[in-house]
Tab-separated table of C-alpha atoms in Angstrom:
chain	number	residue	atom	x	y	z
A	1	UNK	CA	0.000	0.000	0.000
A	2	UNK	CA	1.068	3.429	-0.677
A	3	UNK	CA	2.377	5.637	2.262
A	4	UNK	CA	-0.009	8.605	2.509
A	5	UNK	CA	1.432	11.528	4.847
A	6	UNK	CA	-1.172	13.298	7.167
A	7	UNK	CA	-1.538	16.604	6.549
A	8	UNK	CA	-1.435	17.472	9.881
A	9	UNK	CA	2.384	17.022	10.412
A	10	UNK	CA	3.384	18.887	7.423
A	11	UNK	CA	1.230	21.716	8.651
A	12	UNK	CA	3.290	21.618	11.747
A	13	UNK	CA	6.337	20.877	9.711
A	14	UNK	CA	5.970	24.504	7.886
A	15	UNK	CA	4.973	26.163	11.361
A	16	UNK	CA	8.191	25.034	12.681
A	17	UNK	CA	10.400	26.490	10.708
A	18	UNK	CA	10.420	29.612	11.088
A	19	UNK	CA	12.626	32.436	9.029
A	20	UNK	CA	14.962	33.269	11.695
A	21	UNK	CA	17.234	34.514	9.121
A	22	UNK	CA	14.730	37.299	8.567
A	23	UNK	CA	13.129	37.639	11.805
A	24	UNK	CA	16.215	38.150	13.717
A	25	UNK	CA	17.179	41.368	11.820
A	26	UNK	CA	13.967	43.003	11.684
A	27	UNK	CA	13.758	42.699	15.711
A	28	UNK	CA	17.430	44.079	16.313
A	29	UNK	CA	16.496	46.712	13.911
A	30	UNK	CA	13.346	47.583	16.142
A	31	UNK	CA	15.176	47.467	18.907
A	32	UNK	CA	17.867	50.062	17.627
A	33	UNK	CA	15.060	52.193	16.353
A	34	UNK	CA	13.787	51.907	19.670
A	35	UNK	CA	17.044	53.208	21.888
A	36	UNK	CA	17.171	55.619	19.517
A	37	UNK	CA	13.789	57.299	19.692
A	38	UNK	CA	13.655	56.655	23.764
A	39	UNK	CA	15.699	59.936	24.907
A	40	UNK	CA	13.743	62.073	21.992
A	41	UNK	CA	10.287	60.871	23.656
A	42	UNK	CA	11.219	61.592	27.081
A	43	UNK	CA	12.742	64.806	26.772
A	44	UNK	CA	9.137	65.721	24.706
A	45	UNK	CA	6.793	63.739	27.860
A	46	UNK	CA	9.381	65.478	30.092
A	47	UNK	CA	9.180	69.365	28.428
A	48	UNK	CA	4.802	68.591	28.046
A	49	UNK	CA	4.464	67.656	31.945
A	50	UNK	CA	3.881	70.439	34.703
A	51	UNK	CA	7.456	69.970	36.906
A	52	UNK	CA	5.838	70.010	40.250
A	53	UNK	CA	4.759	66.881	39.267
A	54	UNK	CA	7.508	65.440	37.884
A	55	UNK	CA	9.227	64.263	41.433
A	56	UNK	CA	5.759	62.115	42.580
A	57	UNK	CA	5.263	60.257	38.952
A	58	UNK	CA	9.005	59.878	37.960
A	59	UNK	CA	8.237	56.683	36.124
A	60	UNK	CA	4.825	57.421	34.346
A	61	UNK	CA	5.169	57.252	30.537
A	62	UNK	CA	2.829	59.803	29.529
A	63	UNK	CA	3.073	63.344	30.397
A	64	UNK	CA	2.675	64.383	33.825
A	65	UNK	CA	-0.267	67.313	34.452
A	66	UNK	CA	-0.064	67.460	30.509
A	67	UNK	CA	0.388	71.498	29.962
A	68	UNK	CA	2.577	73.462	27.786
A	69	UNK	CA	4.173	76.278	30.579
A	70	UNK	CA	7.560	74.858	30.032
A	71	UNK	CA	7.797	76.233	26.514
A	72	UNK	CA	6.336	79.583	27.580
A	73	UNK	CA	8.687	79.952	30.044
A	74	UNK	CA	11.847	79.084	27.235
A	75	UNK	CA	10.172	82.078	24.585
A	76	UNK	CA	9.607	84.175	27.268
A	77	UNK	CA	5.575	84.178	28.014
A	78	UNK	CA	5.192	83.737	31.346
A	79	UNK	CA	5.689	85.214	34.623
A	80	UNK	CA	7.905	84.367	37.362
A	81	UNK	CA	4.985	83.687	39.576
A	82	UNK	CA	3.175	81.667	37.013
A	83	UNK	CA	6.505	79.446	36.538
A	84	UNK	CA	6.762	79.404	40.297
A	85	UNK	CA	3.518	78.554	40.771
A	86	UNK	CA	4.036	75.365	38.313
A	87	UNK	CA	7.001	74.307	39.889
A	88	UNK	CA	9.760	76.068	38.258
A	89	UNK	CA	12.580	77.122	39.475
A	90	UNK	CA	12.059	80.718	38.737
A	91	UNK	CA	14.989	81.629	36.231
A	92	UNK	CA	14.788	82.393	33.051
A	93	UNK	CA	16.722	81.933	29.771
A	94	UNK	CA	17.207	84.603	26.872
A	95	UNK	CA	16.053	82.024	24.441
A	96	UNK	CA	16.017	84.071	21.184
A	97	UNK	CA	19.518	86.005	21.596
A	98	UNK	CA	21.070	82.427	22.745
A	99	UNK	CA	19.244	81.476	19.308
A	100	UNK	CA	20.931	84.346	17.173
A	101	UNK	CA	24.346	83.753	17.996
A	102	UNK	CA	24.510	80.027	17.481
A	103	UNK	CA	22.862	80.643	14.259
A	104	UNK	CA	25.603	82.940	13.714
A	105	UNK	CA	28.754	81.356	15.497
A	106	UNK	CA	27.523	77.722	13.834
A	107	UNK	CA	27.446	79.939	10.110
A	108	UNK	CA	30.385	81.859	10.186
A	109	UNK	CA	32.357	78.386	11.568
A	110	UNK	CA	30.957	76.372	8.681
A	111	UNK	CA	31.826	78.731	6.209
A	112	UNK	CA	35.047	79.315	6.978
A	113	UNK	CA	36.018	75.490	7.952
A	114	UNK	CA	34.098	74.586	4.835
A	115	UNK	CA	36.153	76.742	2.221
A	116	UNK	CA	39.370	76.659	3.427
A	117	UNK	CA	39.139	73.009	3.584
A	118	UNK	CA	38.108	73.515	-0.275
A	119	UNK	CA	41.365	74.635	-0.552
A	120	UNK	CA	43.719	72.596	1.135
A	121	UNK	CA	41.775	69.608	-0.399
A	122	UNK	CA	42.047	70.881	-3.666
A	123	UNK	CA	46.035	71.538	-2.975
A	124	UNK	CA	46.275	67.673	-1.797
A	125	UNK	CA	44.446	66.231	-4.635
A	126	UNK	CA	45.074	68.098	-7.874
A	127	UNK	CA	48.371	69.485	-7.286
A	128	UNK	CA	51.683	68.125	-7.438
A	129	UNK	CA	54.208	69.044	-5.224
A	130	UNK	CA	57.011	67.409	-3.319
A	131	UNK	CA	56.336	65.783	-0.424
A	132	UNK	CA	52.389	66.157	-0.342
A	133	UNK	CA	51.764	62.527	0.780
A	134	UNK	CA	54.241	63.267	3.599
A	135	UNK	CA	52.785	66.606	4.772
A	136	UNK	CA	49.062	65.486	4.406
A	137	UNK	CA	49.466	62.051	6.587
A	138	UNK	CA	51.308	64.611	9.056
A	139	UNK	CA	47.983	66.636	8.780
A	140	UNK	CA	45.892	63.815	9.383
A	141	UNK	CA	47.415	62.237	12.534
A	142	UNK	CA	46.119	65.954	14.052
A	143	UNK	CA	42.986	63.635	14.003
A	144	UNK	CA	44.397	61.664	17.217
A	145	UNK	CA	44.744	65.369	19.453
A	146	UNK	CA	42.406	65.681	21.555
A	147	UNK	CA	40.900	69.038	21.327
A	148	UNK	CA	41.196	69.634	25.262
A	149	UNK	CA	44.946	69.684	24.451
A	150	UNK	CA	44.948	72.588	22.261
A	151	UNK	CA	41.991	74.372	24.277
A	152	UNK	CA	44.452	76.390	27.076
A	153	UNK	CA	46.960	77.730	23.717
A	154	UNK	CA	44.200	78.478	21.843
A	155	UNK	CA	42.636	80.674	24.961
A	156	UNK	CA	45.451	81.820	25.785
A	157	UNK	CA	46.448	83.850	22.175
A	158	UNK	CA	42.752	84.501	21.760
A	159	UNK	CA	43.272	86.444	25.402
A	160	UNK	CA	46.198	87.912	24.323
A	161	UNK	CA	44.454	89.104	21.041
A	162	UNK	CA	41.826	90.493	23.163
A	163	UNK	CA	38.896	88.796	21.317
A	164	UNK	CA	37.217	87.097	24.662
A	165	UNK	CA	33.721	87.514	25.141
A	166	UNK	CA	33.277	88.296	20.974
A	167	UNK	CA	32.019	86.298	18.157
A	168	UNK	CA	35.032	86.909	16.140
A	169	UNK	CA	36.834	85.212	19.831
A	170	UNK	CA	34.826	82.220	19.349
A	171	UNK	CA	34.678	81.467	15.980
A	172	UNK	CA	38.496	81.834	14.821
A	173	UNK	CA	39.835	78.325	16.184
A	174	UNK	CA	36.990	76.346	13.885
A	175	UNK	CA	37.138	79.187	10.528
A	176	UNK	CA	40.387	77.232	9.272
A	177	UNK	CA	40.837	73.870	7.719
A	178	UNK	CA	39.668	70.051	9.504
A	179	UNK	CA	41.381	67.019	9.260
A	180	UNK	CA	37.897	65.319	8.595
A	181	UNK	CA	36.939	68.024	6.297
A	182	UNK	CA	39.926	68.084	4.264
A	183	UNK	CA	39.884	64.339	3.964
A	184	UNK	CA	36.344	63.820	2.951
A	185	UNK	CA	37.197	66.595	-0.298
A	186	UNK	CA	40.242	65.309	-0.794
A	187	UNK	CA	38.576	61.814	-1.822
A	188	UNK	CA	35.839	63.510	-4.260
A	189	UNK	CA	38.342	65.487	-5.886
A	190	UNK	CA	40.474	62.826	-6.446
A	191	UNK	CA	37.996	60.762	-8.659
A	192	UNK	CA	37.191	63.857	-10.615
A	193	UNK	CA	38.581	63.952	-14.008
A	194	UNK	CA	41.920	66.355	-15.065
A	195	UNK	CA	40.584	66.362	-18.804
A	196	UNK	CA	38.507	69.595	-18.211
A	197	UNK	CA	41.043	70.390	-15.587
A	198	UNK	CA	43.828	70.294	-18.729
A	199	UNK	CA	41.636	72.055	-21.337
A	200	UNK	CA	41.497	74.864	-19.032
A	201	UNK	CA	45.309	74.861	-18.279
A	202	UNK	CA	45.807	75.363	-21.791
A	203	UNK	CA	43.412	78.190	-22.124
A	204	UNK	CA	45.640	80.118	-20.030
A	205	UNK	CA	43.554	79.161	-16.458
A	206	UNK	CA	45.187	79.527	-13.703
A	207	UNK	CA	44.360	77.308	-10.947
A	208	UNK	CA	42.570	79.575	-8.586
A	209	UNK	CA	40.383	80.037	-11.613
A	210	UNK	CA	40.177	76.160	-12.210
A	211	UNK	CA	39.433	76.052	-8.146
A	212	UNK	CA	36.248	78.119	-8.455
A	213	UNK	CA	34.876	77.725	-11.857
A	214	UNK	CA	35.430	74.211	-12.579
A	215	UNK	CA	36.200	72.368	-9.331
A	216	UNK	CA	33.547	73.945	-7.057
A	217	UNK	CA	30.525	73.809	-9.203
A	218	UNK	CA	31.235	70.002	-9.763
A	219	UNK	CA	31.533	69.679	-6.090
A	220	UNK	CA	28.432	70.598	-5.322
A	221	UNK	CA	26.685	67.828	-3.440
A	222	UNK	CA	29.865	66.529	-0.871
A	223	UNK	CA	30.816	70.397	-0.329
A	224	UNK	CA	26.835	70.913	0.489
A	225	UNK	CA	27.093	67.363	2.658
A	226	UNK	CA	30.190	68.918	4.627
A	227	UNK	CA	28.242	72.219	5.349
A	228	UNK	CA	25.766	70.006	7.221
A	229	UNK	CA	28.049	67.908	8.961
A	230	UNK	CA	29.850	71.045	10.045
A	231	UNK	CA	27.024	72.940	10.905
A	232	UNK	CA	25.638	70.484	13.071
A	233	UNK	CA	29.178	69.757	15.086
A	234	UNK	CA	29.604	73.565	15.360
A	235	UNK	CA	25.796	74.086	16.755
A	236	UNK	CA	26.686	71.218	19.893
A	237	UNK	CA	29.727	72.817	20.334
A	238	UNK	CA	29.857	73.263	24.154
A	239	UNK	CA	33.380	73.509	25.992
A	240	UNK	CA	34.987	76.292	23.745
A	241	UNK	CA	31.834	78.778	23.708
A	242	UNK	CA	31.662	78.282	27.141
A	243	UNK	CA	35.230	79.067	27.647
A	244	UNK	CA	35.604	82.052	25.940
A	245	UNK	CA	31.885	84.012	25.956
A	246	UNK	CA	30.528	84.109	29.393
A	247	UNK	CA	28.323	87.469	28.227
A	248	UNK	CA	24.958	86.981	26.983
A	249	UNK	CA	25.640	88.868	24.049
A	250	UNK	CA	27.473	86.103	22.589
A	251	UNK	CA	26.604	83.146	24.660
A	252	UNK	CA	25.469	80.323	22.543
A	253	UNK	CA	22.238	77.616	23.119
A	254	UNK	CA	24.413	74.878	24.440
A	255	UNK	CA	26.049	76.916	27.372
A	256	UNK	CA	22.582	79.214	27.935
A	257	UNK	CA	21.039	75.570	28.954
A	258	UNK	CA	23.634	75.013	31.600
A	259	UNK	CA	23.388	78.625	32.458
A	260	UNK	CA	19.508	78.079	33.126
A	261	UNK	CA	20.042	74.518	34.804
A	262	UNK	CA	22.054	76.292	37.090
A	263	UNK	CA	20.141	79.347	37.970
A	264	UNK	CA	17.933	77.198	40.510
A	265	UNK	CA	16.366	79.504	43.399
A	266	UNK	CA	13.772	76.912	45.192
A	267	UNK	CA	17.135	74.580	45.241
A	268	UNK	CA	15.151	72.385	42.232
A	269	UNK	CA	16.064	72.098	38.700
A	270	UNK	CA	13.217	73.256	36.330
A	271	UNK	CA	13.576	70.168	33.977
A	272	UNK	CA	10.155	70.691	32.307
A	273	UNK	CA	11.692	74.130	31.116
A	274	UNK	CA	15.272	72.786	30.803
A	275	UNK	CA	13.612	69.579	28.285
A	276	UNK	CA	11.611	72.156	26.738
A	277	UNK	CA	14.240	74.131	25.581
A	278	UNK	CA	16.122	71.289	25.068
A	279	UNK	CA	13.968	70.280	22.422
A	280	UNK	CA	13.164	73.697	20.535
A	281	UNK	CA	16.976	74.115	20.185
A	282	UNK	CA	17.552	70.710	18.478
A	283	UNK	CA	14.501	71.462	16.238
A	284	UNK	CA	16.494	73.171	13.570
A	285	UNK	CA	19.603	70.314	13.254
A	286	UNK	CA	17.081	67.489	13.456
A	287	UNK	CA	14.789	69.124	10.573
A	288	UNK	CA	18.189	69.438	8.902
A	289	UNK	CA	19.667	66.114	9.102
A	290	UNK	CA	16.014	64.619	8.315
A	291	UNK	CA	15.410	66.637	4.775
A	292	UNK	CA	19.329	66.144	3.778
A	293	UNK	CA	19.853	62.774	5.258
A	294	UNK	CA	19.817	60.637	2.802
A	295	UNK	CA	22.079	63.242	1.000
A	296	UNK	CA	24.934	62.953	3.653
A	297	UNK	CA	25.063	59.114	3.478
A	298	UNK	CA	25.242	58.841	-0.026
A	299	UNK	CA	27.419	61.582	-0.780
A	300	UNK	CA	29.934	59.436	2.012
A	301	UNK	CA	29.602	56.874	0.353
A	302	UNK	CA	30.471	58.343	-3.371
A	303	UNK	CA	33.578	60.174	-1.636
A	304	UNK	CA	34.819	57.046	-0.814
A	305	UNK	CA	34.618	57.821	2.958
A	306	UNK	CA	33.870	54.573	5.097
């Protein structure tokens, strides 16, 4: 007779084996996303709950006394007796001149870093000189200083030079040339052809000309990646701003929230305020790294960075 096989066990057969291959992935993946998206949420439930209440429902998901007096009291709209009253702590942050010079120390820093690194990529890549190999592996091991040792010289000449407590004060240690920066040009002008580059030469171009009219405009999308990188590093910049611009006319975002977090009265941190203006401050790099994401990693990836 014929063996017939119950369909039964090759039901259970099928439900057995399961695609761990593909499973596994997808739940590490969640799981990243996860981590990832935790501190974002609870600085938003923490900035959204009334901070009197924070202390008695420490663990509660969801916003605490759901209200939105923390964000009033970072742009300015609300009373010292209404932020008492809360459970603030009473101080108060200069939100929108904090705003205007990191807009401005994080614009002039790109700019600069951004262009002379043009340069000295450009010099690396598409000149020929002797020793160039030598001089720009010197220029990379900078990479392996740590910027705390160069902090006290740097203070120290920008002291000398008179510039504390002024933009120009902060921003002149980041306007010149980065390792990183340098590198990541250096690799997209590399690939780029010399066949325009030679046609030019022997129209009489010199090679500033060549730099700006021929190299530039084809370097559109990694210079435009840089800007963003740079522009975000220079707008968390923390230890140098605070170091050298302790007056509110140039005191930056990063250092004003310390400033506030300190300025407790009732002996209490206002972290509904503090979370608050946490959040409204990374507003403008997040909305930048989520339109020209996608940008950044594939402009890495085309430079040849990995």
């Amino acid at each position: 007779m014929p063996i017939t096989r119950s369909p039964h066990r090759s039901y259970e057969r099928r439900t057995k084996r399961l695609p761990w291959r593909d499973v596994v992935p997808w739940i590490l993946l969640l799981l990243a996303i996860a981590v990832s998206i935790l501190p974002f949420y609870w600085v938003l439930r923490t900035s959204l709950s009334m901070n009197a209440s924070l202390a008695a429902n420490a663990s509660s998901l969801l916003p605490v006394d759901l209200n939105f007096g923390a964000f009033a009291r970072v742009f300015g709209l609300q009373s010292t007796q209404d932020a008492i009253a809360q459970g603030g702590s009473g101080a108060d942050i200069n939100f929108w001149v904090y705003l205007r010079n990191s807009v401005i120390f994080a614009s002039l820093s790109t700019a600069g870093a951004v262009f002379f690194s043009a340069m000295a990529a450009y010099a690396f890549a598409r000149l020929r000189w002797k020793g160039r190999n030598v001089v720009f592996g010197a220029f990379l091991a900078t990479m392996m200083v740590p910027p705390i040792f160069t902090a006290l010289p740097n203070f120290l000449l920008i002291k000398d030079l008179g510039l504390l407590n002024t933009m120009l004060g902060m921003v002149l240690p980041f306007i010149f040339m980065t390792p990183f920066a340098v590198f990541f040009l250096r690799q997209f002008f590399m690939n780029m052809s010399r066949e325009v580059e030679e046609a030019a030469m022997l129209d009489g171009a010199k090679h500033l000309r060549i730099f700006f009219q021929i190299i530039l405009p084809n370097a559109a999308a990694p210079i435009a990646t840089l800007v963003l990188l740079t522009f975000i590093q220079q707008w968390n910049e923390y230890f140098w701003p605070l170091l050298v611009g302790n007056s509110d006319d140039v005191r930056v975002l990063t250092v004003g929230l310390g400033v506030f977090k300190s300025q407790s009265p009732q002996g209490a941190p206002d972290w509904s305020g503090l979370m608050a203006a946490t959040l409204v401050s990374a507003l403008p790099v997040l909305t930048l790294f989520m339109i020209f994401g996608k940008k950044i990693v594939n402009s890495i990836g085309f430079s040849g960075v990995k």
